Amino acid sequence: MTQPSSFRALVVDDTDDDQVAQFRELTDTDLPDHDVLVEVEYSSLNYKDGLVIAGPQKMARRTPLVAGADLAGTVLESSNPDWKPGDRVVVNGWGLSETQSGGYTRRQRVKPEWLVRIPDAFSTRDAMAIGTAGYTSALCLDALERYGIASDAELLVTGAAGGVGSIAVALAAAAGHTVVAATGRPETHDFLSELGASSFVDRAELQGKGRPLGKERWDAAVDAVGGSTLVNVLSQIRYGGAVAACGLTESPSMPDATVMPHILRGVALLGVDSVMAPAPLRRSAWDRLARDLPASALDSLSRVEPLSDVPRLAEEILAGKVRGRVVVDVTA
């Protein structure tokens, strides 16, 4: 592919009293001084991207920077012996779109330790259909497995129609779990059933103030929501179970939480971080995705949108109007 002398990127910068994301033409000299130059083919849209681009608060901690928390593409140049031109790579987390320039661009320079090889089972588009959301889902399933949750456990997934939740449903079902999907959007039930959900819970049942201990309903859970939902889920996990928590789309706080589920039922709250996760955990997560995520699931839970539409899509994901995963074609 011909290397462009300049290329378009979605750049976040400070104004007098706000941060604004605007398209700009960049060249290689505008990129960070890192060891590996990647020709980006696809990025993706995550809730974090929505916050950075269209959120009410300043989210980028260093500006100007290129937005986009994910990228997938091919190595063009590398001064590090671990990577060579032609390697297909993915980057998730590491502060992209917050403290480091990210994937909403045709080219990006990254640190070698950020890179993971894309499994042979996936194209670069597939890698971004998975993206940070899917990779985080795999980290959650791995955490529950390491804790000792059995493969045939009944597992609740909150925010099931979102990016993290939808892939968590597919991965959990593939692993053998009986999957209960919590969502406030009944129109997504058929979609989630195709991914492997066996039954559904209206998210309203899990919101608002709950009792310190509720009826034991599930063996384990993957929660990307936080807030009162997480509090209520913990109170209804069966004895010895666990919840892998990775998100805060409802709230970062846990109002009216008590220690009761933890000290009376031995329920564990497993925090899952996808941003700074070490390389072995990342490789394990991508191995799980390659093993357990069917290609048919990727087709049904993702769609491709042009980079030019990302500002509009950022507002939609914050409003809860995005189903599944959005792959961003950075060439369009």
Short mmCIF file of C-alpha atoms in Angstrom, two decimals:
data_model
loop_
_atom_site.label_atom_id
_atom_site.label_comp_id
_atom_site.label_asym_id
_atom_site.label_seq_id
_atom_site.Cartn_x
_atom_site.Cartn_y
_atom_site.Cartn_z
CA MET A 1 0.00 0.00 0.00
CA THR A 2 1.29 3.45 -0.89
CA GLN A 3 2.34 5.34 2.18
CA PRO A 4 0.50 8.67 2.45
CA SER A 5 2.55 11.83 2.87
CA SER A 6 -0.22 13.15 5.11
CA PHE A 7 -3.19 11.43 6.64
CA ARG A 8 -6.36 12.30 8.49
CA ALA A 9 -6.71 11.77 12.25
CA LEU A 10 -9.29 12.65 14.89
CA VAL A 11 -7.37 14.82 17.37
CA VAL A 12 -8.47 15.93 20.84
CA ASP A 13 -7.21 19.32 21.98
CA ASP A 14 -7.94 21.84 24.72
CA THR A 15 -9.91 25.02 24.22
CA ASP A 16 -10.33 27.77 26.81
CA ASP A 17 -12.89 25.83 28.83
CA ASP A 18 -13.38 22.47 27.15
CA GLN A 19 -11.81 19.73 25.03
CA VAL A 20 -12.77 19.36 21.37
CA ALA A 21 -12.20 16.49 18.93
CA GLN A 22 -11.54 17.63 15.36
CA PHE A 23 -10.21 16.06 12.18
CA ARG A 24 -6.72 17.17 11.18
CA GLU A 25 -4.15 16.28 8.56
CA LEU A 26 -1.00 14.83 10.15
CA THR A 27 2.36 13.57 8.95
CA ASP A 28 4.82 11.14 10.53
CA THR A 29 6.58 14.04 12.22
CA ASP A 30 3.42 14.66 14.28
CA LEU A 31 3.49 11.14 15.73
CA PRO A 32 5.01 10.16 19.10
CA ASP A 33 8.68 9.19 19.29
CA HIS A 34 8.13 5.44 19.81
CA ASP A 35 9.96 2.45 18.32
CA VAL A 36 7.29 0.86 16.12
CA LEU A 37 5.40 2.50 13.26
CA VAL A 38 2.07 0.82 12.48
CA GLU A 39 -0.11 1.31 9.44
CA VAL A 40 -3.52 1.35 11.10
CA GLU A 41 -6.30 -0.40 9.22
CA TYR A 42 -9.11 -0.38 11.77
CA SER A 43 -9.94 1.00 15.18
CA SER A 44 -13.14 0.62 17.19
CA LEU A 45 -15.66 2.54 19.28
CA ASN A 46 -15.69 2.00 23.04
CA TYR A 47 -17.56 3.75 25.84
CA LYS A 48 -14.26 5.37 26.79
CA ASP A 49 -13.99 6.80 23.26
CA GLY A 50 -17.45 8.28 23.66
CA LEU A 51 -16.37 9.99 26.88
CA VAL A 52 -13.18 11.39 25.34
CA ILE A 53 -14.89 12.72 22.22
CA ALA A 54 -18.33 13.75 23.44
CA GLY A 55 -18.34 13.50 27.23
CA PRO A 56 -19.23 16.40 29.52
CA GLN A 57 -15.81 16.46 31.20
CA LYS A 58 -12.25 16.69 29.99
CA MET A 59 -11.11 13.08 29.70
CA ALA A 60 -7.84 13.36 27.77
CA ARG A 61 -5.10 13.94 30.33
CA ARG A 62 -2.58 15.10 27.74
CA THR A 63 -3.35 17.14 24.65
CA PRO A 64 -3.18 17.29 21.77
CA LEU A 65 -3.55 13.55 21.15
CA VAL A 66 -5.16 11.27 18.61
CA ALA A 67 -8.31 9.65 19.99
CA GLY A 68 -9.16 5.96 19.73
CA ALA A 69 -8.52 3.40 22.49
CA ASP A 70 -7.80 0.55 20.05
CA LEU A 71 -5.91 -0.06 16.85
CA ALA A 72 -5.15 -2.97 14.56
CA GLY A 73 -2.85 -2.97 11.58
CA THR A 74 0.52 -3.94 10.16
CA VAL A 75 4.00 -2.98 11.28
CA LEU A 76 5.72 -0.68 8.77
CA GLU A 77 8.96 0.08 10.64
CA SER A 78 10.51 -1.16 13.87
CA SER A 79 13.75 -0.51 15.71
CA ASN A 80 12.83 -3.26 18.18
CA PRO A 81 13.92 -6.84 17.33
CA ASP A 82 10.65 -8.35 18.58
CA TRP A 83 8.69 -6.77 15.73
CA LYS A 84 9.32 -6.61 12.01
CA PRO A 85 7.57 -5.08 8.98
CA GLY A 86 4.55 -7.13 7.99
CA ASP A 87 3.63 -8.29 11.50
CA ARG A 88 -0.11 -8.03 12.13
CA VAL A 89 -0.65 -6.41 15.51
CA VAL A 90 -3.29 -5.11 17.88
CA VAL A 91 -3.02 -2.56 20.68
CA ASN A 92 -5.59 -2.30 23.49
CA GLY A 93 -5.37 0.05 26.44
CA TRP A 94 -1.99 1.41 27.62
CA GLY A 95 -3.57 4.85 27.97
CA LEU A 96 -4.46 5.25 24.29
CA SER A 97 -6.95 8.10 23.87
CA GLU A 98 -6.21 9.31 27.40
CA THR A 99 -2.46 9.83 27.90
CA GLN A 100 -1.20 8.36 24.60
CA SER A 101 -2.21 8.97 20.99
CA GLY A 102 -4.50 6.24 19.71
CA GLY A 103 -6.06 4.56 16.73
CA TYR A 104 -8.23 7.12 14.92
CA THR A 105 -5.52 7.69 12.34
CA ARG A 106 -3.92 6.00 9.31
CA ARG A 107 -0.51 5.69 11.02
CA GLN A 108 0.65 5.56 14.60
CA ARG A 109 3.90 5.07 16.50
CA VAL A 110 3.65 2.81 19.56
CA LYS A 111 5.89 1.22 22.16
CA PRO A 112 6.87 -2.39 21.38
CA GLU A 113 5.62 -3.70 24.72
CA TRP A 114 2.10 -2.53 23.87
CA LEU A 115 1.79 -4.85 20.89
CA VAL A 116 0.11 -8.25 20.71
CA ARG A 117 0.22 -10.44 17.62
CA ILE A 118 -3.19 -10.94 16.07
CA PRO A 119 -4.05 -14.67 16.17
CA ASP A 120 -4.19 -16.37 12.78
CA ALA A 121 -7.91 -16.96 13.29
CA PHE A 122 -8.63 -13.23 13.02
CA SER A 123 -8.26 -10.50 10.40
CA THR A 124 -7.41 -6.97 11.47
CA ARG A 125 -11.11 -6.16 11.10
CA ASP A 126 -11.98 -9.09 13.38
CA ALA A 127 -9.45 -7.85 15.93
CA MET A 128 -11.31 -4.55 16.11
CA ALA A 129 -14.73 -6.22 16.13
CA ILE A 130 -13.33 -7.65 19.36
CA GLY A 131 -11.37 -4.59 20.45
CA THR A 132 -10.86 -3.49 24.04
CA ALA A 133 -14.43 -4.53 24.89
CA GLY A 134 -13.98 -8.12 23.75
CA TYR A 135 -10.47 -8.42 25.10
CA THR A 136 -11.77 -7.18 28.46
CA SER A 137 -14.55 -9.77 28.34
CA ALA A 138 -11.94 -12.48 27.87
CA LEU A 139 -9.93 -11.12 30.81
CA CYS A 140 -13.09 -11.39 32.93
CA LEU A 141 -13.75 -15.00 31.95
CA ASP A 142 -10.10 -15.85 32.60
CA ALA A 143 -10.31 -14.21 36.05
CA LEU A 144 -13.40 -16.22 36.99
CA GLU A 145 -11.76 -19.40 35.75
CA ARG A 146 -8.60 -18.74 37.76
CA TYR A 147 -10.76 -18.10 40.82
CA GLY A 148 -12.31 -21.54 40.43
CA ILE A 149 -15.73 -20.90 38.92
CA ALA A 150 -16.81 -24.12 37.19
CA SER A 151 -17.31 -24.14 33.42
CA ASP A 152 -20.95 -25.21 33.82
CA ALA A 153 -21.82 -22.42 36.28
CA GLU A 154 -24.84 -20.18 35.85
CA LEU A 155 -23.36 -16.82 34.94
CA LEU A 156 -25.00 -13.41 34.78
CA VAL A 157 -23.77 -10.77 32.32
CA THR A 158 -24.84 -7.17 32.97
CA GLY A 159 -24.97 -4.61 30.19
CA ALA A 160 -25.34 -7.64 27.96
CA ALA A 161 -26.21 -5.79 24.75
CA GLY A 162 -23.12 -3.57 24.92
CA GLY A 163 -19.64 -4.21 23.58
CA VAL A 164 -18.22 -5.92 26.68
CA GLY A 165 -21.46 -7.69 27.51
CA SER A 166 -22.25 -9.12 24.10
CA ILE A 167 -18.83 -10.74 23.70
CA ALA A 168 -18.94 -11.92 27.32
CA VAL A 169 -22.22 -13.68 26.52
CA ALA A 170 -20.66 -15.41 23.52
CA LEU A 171 -17.47 -16.42 25.36
CA ALA A 172 -19.31 -17.63 28.46
CA ALA A 173 -21.70 -19.74 26.41
CA ALA A 174 -18.80 -21.22 24.42
CA ALA A 175 -17.06 -22.11 27.71
CA GLY A 176 -20.12 -24.09 28.84
CA HIS A 177 -21.83 -21.62 31.17
CA THR A 178 -25.57 -21.16 31.38
CA VAL A 179 -25.74 -17.47 30.53
CA VAL A 180 -28.30 -15.03 31.93
CA ALA A 181 -28.26 -11.69 30.11
CA ALA A 182 -29.27 -8.49 31.93
CA THR A 183 -30.41 -5.73 29.59
CA GLY A 184 -32.96 -2.95 29.45
CA ARG A 185 -33.53 -3.40 25.73
CA PRO A 186 -35.98 -6.24 24.96
CA GLU A 187 -35.38 -5.73 21.25
CA THR A 188 -31.88 -7.20 21.73
CA HIS A 189 -33.10 -10.56 23.12
CA ASP A 190 -32.98 -12.37 19.77
CA PHE A 191 -29.48 -11.03 19.15
CA LEU A 192 -28.30 -12.16 22.58
CA SER A 193 -29.99 -15.55 22.22
CA GLU A 194 -28.01 -16.10 19.03
CA LEU A 195 -24.83 -15.34 20.99
CA GLY A 196 -25.72 -17.92 23.63
CA ALA A 197 -27.93 -16.30 26.28
CA SER A 198 -30.35 -18.81 27.85
CA SER A 199 -32.56 -16.35 29.76
CA PHE A 200 -32.94 -12.66 30.53
CA VAL A 201 -33.22 -10.25 33.42
CA ASP A 202 -34.54 -6.72 33.03
CA ARG A 203 -31.81 -4.38 34.19
CA ALA A 204 -34.42 -2.48 36.23
CA GLU A 205 -34.51 -5.46 38.62
CA LEU A 206 -30.87 -4.79 39.46
CA GLN A 207 -31.08 -1.03 39.88
CA GLY A 208 -31.96 1.01 42.94
CA LYS A 209 -31.34 0.23 46.58
CA GLY A 210 -31.29 -3.45 47.38
CA ARG A 211 -31.03 -5.53 50.50
CA PRO A 212 -27.57 -6.42 51.89
CA LEU A 213 -28.31 -10.03 51.00
CA GLY A 214 -30.82 -11.08 48.39
CA LYS A 215 -31.97 -14.46 47.16
CA GLU A 216 -29.06 -16.49 45.76
CA ARG A 217 -29.63 -16.59 41.99
CA TRP A 218 -26.34 -16.96 40.10
CA ASP A 219 -22.98 -18.67 40.58
CA ALA A 220 -20.95 -15.83 39.07
CA ALA A 221 -21.22 -12.68 37.01
CA VAL A 222 -19.42 -10.40 34.58
CA ASP A 223 -20.29 -6.78 35.34
CA ALA A 224 -19.45 -3.84 33.09
CA VAL A 225 -21.95 -1.49 34.74
CA GLY A 226 -20.94 -0.75 38.34
CA GLY A 227 -23.16 1.41 40.55
CA SER A 228 -26.21 -0.02 42.26
CA THR A 229 -26.34 -2.80 39.68
CA LEU A 230 -23.05 -4.22 40.92
CA VAL A 231 -24.22 -3.90 44.54
CA ASN A 232 -27.41 -5.83 43.78
CA VAL A 233 -25.59 -8.48 41.74
CA LEU A 234 -23.13 -9.15 44.58
CA SER A 235 -26.03 -9.59 47.01
CA GLN A 236 -27.54 -12.31 44.81
CA ILE A 237 -24.47 -14.43 44.00
CA ARG A 238 -24.53 -17.93 45.44
CA TYR A 239 -22.22 -19.01 48.24
CA GLY A 240 -18.56 -19.11 47.14
CA GLY A 241 -19.22 -17.35 43.86
CA ALA A 242 -17.50 -14.37 42.28
CA VAL A 243 -18.12 -11.27 40.18
CA ALA A 244 -15.58 -10.01 37.65
CA ALA A 245 -16.07 -6.23 37.49
CA CYS A 246 -14.60 -4.22 34.63
CA GLY A 247 -16.73 -1.15 33.97
CA LEU A 248 -18.73 1.81 35.26
CA THR A 249 -21.29 2.74 32.61
CA GLU A 250 -23.86 3.22 35.38
CA SER A 251 -21.57 4.69 38.04
CA PRO A 252 -18.10 4.31 39.60
CA SER A 253 -19.65 4.39 43.07
CA MET A 254 -21.36 1.51 44.89
CA PRO A 255 -24.14 3.14 46.93
CA ASP A 256 -25.37 1.25 50.01
CA ALA A 257 -22.85 -1.56 49.48
CA THR A 258 -22.16 -3.77 52.49
CA VAL A 259 -19.63 -6.47 53.33
CA MET A 260 -22.43 -9.00 53.86
CA PRO A 261 -22.05 -10.93 50.56
CA HIS A 262 -18.31 -11.20 51.14
CA ILE A 263 -18.22 -12.28 54.78
CA LEU A 264 -21.45 -14.32 54.98
CA ARG A 265 -21.39 -16.01 51.57
CA GLY A 266 -17.71 -15.79 50.66
CA VAL A 267 -18.48 -13.91 47.46
CA ALA A 268 -15.42 -12.44 45.74
CA LEU A 269 -15.27 -9.16 43.84
CA LEU A 270 -12.57 -9.55 41.18
CA GLY A 271 -11.37 -6.28 39.69
CA VAL A 272 -10.38 -6.62 36.02
CA ASP A 273 -8.12 -4.00 34.44
CA SER A 274 -7.63 -4.04 30.69
CA VAL A 275 -5.49 -0.89 30.37
CA MET A 276 -2.25 -1.92 32.06
CA ALA A 277 -2.70 -5.71 32.08
CA PRO A 278 0.66 -7.49 31.66
CA ALA A 279 1.56 -9.33 28.47
CA PRO A 280 0.83 -12.89 29.74
CA LEU A 281 -2.75 -11.95 30.65
CA ARG A 282 -3.21 -10.24 27.29
CA ARG A 283 -1.93 -13.25 25.35
CA SER A 284 -4.15 -15.58 27.38
CA ALA A 285 -7.18 -13.40 26.66
CA TRP A 286 -6.51 -13.35 22.93
CA ASP A 287 -5.92 -17.12 22.97
CA ARG A 288 -9.36 -17.55 24.56
CA LEU A 289 -10.93 -15.30 21.95
CA ALA A 290 -9.31 -17.27 19.11
CA ARG A 291 -10.44 -20.55 20.66
CA ASP A 292 -13.96 -19.74 21.81
CA LEU A 293 -15.36 -16.84 19.81
CA PRO A 294 -17.10 -18.12 16.67
CA ALA A 295 -16.66 -16.18 13.45
CA SER A 296 -20.45 -16.13 13.11
CA ALA A 297 -20.67 -14.29 16.43
CA LEU A 298 -18.28 -11.60 15.21
CA ASP A 299 -20.41 -11.08 12.13
CA SER A 300 -23.61 -10.71 14.14
CA LEU A 301 -22.28 -8.45 16.88
CA SER A 302 -20.30 -5.93 14.84
CA ARG A 303 -20.65 -3.44 12.04
CA VAL A 304 -18.15 -1.24 10.19
CA GLU A 305 -18.52 2.55 10.21
CA PRO A 306 -16.27 5.23 8.68
CA LEU A 307 -13.94 7.35 10.77
CA SER A 308 -15.87 10.40 9.61
CA ASP A 309 -18.92 9.21 11.59
CA VAL A 310 -17.11 8.72 14.92
CA PRO A 311 -18.17 12.10 16.46
CA ARG A 312 -21.82 11.20 15.93
CA LEU A 313 -21.32 7.61 17.10
CA ALA A 314 -19.57 8.84 20.25
CA GLU A 315 -22.75 10.62 21.28
CA GLU A 316 -24.82 7.53 20.51
CA ILE A 317 -22.71 5.20 22.65
CA LEU A 318 -22.98 7.59 25.61
CA ALA A 319 -26.76 7.59 25.14
CA GLY A 320 -26.87 3.77 25.22
CA LYS A 321 -27.97 3.53 21.58
CA VAL A 322 -25.11 1.38 20.27
CA ARG A 323 -25.64 -2.39 20.10
CA GLY A 324 -22.67 -4.71 20.01
CA ARG A 325 -19.40 -3.56 18.51
CA VAL A 326 -18.59 -0.75 16.07
CA VAL A 327 -15.48 -1.25 13.93
CA VAL A 328 -14.00 2.01 12.67
CA ASP A 329 -12.53 2.04 9.16
CA VAL A 330 -9.84 4.70 9.49
CA THR A 331 -9.49 5.01 5.72
CA ALA A 332 -13.08 6.25 5.28
#
